[in-house]
PDB file of C-alpha atoms in Angstrom:
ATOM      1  CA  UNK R1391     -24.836  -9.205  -7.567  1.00  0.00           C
ATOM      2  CA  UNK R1392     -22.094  -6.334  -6.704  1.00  0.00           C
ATOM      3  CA  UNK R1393     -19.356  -7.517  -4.794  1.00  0.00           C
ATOM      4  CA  UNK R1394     -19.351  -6.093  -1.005  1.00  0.00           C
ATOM      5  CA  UNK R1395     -16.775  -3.155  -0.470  1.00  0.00           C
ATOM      6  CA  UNK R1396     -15.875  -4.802   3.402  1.00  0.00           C
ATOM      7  CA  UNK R1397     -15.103  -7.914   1.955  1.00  0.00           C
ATOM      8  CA  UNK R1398     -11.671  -8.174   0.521  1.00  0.00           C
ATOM      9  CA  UNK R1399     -10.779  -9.273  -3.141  1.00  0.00           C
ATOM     10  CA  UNK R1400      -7.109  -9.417  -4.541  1.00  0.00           C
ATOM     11  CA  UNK R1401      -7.520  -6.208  -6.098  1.00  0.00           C
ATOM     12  CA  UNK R1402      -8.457  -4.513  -2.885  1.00  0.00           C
ATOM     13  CA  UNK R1403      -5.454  -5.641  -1.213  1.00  0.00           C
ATOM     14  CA  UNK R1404      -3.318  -5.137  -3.712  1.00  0.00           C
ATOM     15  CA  UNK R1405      -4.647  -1.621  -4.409  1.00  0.00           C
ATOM     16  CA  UNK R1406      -4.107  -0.707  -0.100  1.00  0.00           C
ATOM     17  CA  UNK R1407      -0.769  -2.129  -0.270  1.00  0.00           C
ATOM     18  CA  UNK R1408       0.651  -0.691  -2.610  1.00  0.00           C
ATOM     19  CA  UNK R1409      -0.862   2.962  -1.390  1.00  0.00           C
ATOM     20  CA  UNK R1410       1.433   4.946   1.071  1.00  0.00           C
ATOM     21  CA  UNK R1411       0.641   5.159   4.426  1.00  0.00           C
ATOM     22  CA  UNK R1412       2.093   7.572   7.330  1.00  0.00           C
ATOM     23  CA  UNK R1413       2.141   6.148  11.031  1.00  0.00           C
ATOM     24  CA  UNK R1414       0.007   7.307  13.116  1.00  0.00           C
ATOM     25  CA  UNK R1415       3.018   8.907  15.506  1.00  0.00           C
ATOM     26  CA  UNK R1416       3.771  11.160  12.667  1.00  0.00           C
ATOM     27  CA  UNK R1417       0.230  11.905  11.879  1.00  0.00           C
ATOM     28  CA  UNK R1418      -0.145  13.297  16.050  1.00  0.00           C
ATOM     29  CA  UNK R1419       3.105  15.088  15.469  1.00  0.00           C
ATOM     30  CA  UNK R1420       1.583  16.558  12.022  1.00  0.00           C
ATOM     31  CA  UNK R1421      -1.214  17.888  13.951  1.00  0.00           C
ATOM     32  CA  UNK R1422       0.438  19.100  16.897  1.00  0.00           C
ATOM     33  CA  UNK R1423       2.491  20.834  14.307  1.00  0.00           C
ATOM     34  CA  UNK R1424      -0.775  22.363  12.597  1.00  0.00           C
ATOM     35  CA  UNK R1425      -2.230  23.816  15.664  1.00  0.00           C
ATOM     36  CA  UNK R1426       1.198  25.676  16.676  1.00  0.00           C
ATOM     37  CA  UNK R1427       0.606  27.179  13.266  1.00  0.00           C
ATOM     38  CA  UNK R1428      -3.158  27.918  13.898  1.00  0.00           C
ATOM     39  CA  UNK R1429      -2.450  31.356  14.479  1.00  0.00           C
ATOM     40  CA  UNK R1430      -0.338  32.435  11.631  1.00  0.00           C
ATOM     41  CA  UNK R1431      -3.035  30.938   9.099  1.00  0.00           C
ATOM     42  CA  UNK R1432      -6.713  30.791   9.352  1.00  0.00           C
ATOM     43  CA  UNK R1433      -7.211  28.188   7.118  1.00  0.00           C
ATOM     44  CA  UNK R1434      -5.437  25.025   6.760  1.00  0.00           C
ATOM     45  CA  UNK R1435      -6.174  21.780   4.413  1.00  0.00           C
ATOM     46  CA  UNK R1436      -7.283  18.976   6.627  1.00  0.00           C
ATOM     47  CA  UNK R1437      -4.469  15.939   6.838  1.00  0.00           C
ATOM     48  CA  UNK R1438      -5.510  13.070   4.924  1.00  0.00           C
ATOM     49  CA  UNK R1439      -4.097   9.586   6.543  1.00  0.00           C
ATOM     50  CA  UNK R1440      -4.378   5.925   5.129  1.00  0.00           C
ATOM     51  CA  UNK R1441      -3.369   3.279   7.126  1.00  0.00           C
ATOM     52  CA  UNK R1442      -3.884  -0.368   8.236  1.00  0.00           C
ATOM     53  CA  UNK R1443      -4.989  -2.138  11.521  1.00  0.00           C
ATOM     54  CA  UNK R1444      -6.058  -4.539  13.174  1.00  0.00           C
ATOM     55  CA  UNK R1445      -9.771  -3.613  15.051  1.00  0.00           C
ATOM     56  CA  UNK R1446      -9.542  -4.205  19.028  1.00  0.00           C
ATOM     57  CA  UNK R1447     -12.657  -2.264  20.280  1.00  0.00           C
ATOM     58  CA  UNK R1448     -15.608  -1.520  18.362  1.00  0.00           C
ATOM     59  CA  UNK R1449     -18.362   0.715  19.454  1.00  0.00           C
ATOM     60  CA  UNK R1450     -22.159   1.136  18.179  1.00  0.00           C
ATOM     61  CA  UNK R1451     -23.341   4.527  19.451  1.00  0.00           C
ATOM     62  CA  UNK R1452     -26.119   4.776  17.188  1.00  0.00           C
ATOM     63  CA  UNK R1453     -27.396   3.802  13.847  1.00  0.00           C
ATOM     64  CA  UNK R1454     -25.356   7.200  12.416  1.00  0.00           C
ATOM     65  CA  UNK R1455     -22.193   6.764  14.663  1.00  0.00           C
ATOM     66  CA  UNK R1456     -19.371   4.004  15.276  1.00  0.00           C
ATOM     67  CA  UNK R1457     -16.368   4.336  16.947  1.00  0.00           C
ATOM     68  CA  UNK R1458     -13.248   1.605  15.386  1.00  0.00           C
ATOM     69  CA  UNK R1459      -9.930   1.566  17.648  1.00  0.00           C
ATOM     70  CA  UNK R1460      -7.006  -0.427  15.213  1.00  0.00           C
ATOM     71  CA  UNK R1461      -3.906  -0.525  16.351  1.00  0.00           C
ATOM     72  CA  UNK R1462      -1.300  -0.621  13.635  1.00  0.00           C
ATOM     73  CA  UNK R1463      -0.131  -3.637  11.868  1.00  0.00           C
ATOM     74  CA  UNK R1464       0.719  -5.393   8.867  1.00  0.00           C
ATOM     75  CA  UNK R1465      -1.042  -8.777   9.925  1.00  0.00           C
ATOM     76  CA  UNK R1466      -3.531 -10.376  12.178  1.00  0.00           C
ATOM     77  CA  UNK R1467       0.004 -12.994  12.997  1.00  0.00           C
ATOM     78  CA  UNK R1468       1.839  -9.848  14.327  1.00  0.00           C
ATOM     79  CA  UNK R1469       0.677  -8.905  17.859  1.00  0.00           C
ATOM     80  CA  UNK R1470       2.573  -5.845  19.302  1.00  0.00           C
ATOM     81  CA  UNK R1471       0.499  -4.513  22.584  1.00  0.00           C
ATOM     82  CA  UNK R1472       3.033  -1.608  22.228  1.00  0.00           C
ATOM     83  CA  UNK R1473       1.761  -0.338  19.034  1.00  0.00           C
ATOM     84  CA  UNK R1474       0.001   2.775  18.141  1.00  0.00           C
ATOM     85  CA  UNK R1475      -3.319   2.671  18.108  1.00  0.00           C
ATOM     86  CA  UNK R1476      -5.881   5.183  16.445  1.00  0.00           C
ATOM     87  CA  UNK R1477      -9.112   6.366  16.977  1.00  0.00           C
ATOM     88  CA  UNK R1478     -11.907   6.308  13.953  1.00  0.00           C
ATOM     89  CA  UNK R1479     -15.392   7.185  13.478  1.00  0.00           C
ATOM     90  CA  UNK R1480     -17.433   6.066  10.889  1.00  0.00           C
ATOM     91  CA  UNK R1481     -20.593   8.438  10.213  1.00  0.00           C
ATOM     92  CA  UNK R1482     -23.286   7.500   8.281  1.00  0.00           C
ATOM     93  CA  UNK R1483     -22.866  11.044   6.132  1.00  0.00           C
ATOM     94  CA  UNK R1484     -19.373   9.878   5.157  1.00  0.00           C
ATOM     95  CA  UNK R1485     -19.935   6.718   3.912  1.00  0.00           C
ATOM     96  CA  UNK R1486     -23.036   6.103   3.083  1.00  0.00           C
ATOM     97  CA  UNK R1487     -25.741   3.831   4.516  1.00  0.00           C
ATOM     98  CA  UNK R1488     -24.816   0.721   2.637  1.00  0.00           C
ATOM     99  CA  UNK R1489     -21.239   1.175   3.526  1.00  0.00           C
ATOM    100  CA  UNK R1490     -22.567   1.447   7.025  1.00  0.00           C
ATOM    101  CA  UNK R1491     -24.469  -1.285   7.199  1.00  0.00           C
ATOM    102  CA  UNK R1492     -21.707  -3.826   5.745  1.00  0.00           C
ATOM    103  CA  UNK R1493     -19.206  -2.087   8.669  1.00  0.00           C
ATOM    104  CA  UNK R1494     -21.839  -3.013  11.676  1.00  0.00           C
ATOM    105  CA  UNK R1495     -22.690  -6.339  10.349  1.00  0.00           C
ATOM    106  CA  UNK R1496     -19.048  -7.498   8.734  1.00  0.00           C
ATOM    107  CA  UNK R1497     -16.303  -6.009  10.560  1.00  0.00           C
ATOM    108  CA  UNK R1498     -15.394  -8.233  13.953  1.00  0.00           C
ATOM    109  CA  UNK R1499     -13.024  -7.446  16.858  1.00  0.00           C
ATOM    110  CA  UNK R1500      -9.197  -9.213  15.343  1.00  0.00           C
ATOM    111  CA  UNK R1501     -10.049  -8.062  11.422  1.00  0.00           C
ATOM    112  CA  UNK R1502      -7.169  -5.935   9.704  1.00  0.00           C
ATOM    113  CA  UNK R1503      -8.704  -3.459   8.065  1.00  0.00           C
ATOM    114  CA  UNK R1504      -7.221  -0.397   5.576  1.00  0.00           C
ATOM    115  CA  UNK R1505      -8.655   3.039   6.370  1.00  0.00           C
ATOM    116  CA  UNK R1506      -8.425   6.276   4.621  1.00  0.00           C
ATOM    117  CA  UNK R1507      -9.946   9.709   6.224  1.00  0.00           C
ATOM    118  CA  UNK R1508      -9.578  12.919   7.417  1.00  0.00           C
ATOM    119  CA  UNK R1509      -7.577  13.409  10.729  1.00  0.00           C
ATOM    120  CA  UNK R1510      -9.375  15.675  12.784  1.00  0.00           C
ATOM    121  CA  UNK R1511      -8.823  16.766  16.719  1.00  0.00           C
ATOM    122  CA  UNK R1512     -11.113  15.094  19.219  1.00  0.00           C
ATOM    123  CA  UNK R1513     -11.599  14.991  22.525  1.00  0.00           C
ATOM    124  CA  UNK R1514      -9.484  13.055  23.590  1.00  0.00           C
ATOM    125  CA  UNK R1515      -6.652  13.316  20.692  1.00  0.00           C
ATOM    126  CA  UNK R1516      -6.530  13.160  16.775  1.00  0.00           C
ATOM    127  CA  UNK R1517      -9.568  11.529  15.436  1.00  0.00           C
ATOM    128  CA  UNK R1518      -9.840   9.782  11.900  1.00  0.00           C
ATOM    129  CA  UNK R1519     -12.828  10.174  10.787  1.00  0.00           C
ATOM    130  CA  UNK R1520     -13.380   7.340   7.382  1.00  0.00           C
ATOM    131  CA  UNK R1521     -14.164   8.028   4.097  1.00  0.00           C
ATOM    132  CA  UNK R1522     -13.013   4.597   2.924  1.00  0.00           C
ATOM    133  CA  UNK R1523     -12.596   1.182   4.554  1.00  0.00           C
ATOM    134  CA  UNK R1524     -12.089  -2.230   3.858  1.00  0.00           C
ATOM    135  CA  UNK R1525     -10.919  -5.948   5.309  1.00  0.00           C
ATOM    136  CA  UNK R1526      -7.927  -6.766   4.077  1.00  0.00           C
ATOM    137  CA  UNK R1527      -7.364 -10.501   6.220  1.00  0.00           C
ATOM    138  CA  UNK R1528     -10.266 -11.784   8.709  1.00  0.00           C
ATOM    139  CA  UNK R1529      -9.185 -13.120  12.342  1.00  0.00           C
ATOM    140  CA  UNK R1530     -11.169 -15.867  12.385  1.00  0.00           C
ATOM    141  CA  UNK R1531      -9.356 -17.122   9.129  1.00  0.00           C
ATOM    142  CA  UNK R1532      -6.293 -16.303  10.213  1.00  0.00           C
ATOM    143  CA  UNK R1533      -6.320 -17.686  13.690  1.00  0.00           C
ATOM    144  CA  UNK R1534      -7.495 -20.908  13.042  1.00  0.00           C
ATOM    145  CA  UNK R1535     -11.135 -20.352  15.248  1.00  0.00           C
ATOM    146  CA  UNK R1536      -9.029 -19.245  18.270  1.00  0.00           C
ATOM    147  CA  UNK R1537     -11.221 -16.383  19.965  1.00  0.00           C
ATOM    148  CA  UNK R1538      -9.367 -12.613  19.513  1.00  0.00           C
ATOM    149  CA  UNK R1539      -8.912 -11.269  23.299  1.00  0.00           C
ATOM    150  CA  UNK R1540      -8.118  -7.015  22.933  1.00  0.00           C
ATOM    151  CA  UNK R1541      -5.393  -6.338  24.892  1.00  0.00           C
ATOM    152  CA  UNK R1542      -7.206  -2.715  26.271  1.00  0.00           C
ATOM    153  CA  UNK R1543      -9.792  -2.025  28.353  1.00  0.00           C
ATOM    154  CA  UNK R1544     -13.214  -1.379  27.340  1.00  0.00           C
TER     155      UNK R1544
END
């Protein structure tokens, strides 16, 4: 039986950490940069961004649609209420409906996960919308059973 893609193996972690990542303050600034630009080119490559968090709200809109908000960290032991968080969306025409499944059923609020999409510009700022995801460390291993309280409102 095929190991899961949302459940983490050496090599998976070892293959996201040693990837680059850009924060997520430099991918806003990126964009904001981009849409200055808009006018002077019509077409422009869509920014590609890779990063890590920790999940603190996640959303089920429909069998096709969730909505992930991580807020950027290196570890579940690290808790910064300061730091940046980003939006994601995970669509059932990006990654697939096994993929899909595995996210709604595997990932819980406190997991760190690794991301990689395409940034795009919501409604209510930059959007990343996955391509690729994957636990990297599980809150209820690394907090020792203690429940994960999200320090934002729902």
């Amino acid at each position: 039986m095929a190991a899961s893609a949302l459940v983490p193996t050496e090599e998976s972690k070892q293959h996201w950490l040693a990837s680059a990542s850009i924060s997520v303050t430099a991918a806003v600034q990126v964009i904001a940069d981009r849409d200055t630009k808009a006018e002077e080119s019509v077409e422009t490559a869509p920014l590609r961004l890779r990063l890590r968090g920790q999940v603190c709200r996640k959303r089920h809109l429909s069998k096709n649609l969730i909505f992930l908000t991580l807020r950027q960290a290196e570890s579940c032991a690290v808790w910064d209420a300061d730091a940046p968080r980003v939006q994601t969306i995970a669509k059932l025409q990006s990654l697939g409906p096994e993929q899909m499944s595995e996210l709604k059923r595997l990932v819980k609020l406190g997991d760190m996960m690794q991301v990689e999409g395409t940034v795009h510009a919501g409604a209510m700022g930059p959007e990343l919308q996955l391509e690729r995801c994957a636990v990297v460390e599980r809150w209820a291993v690394s907090s020792h059973g203690a429940g994960f309280k999200p320090d934002i409102e729902p």
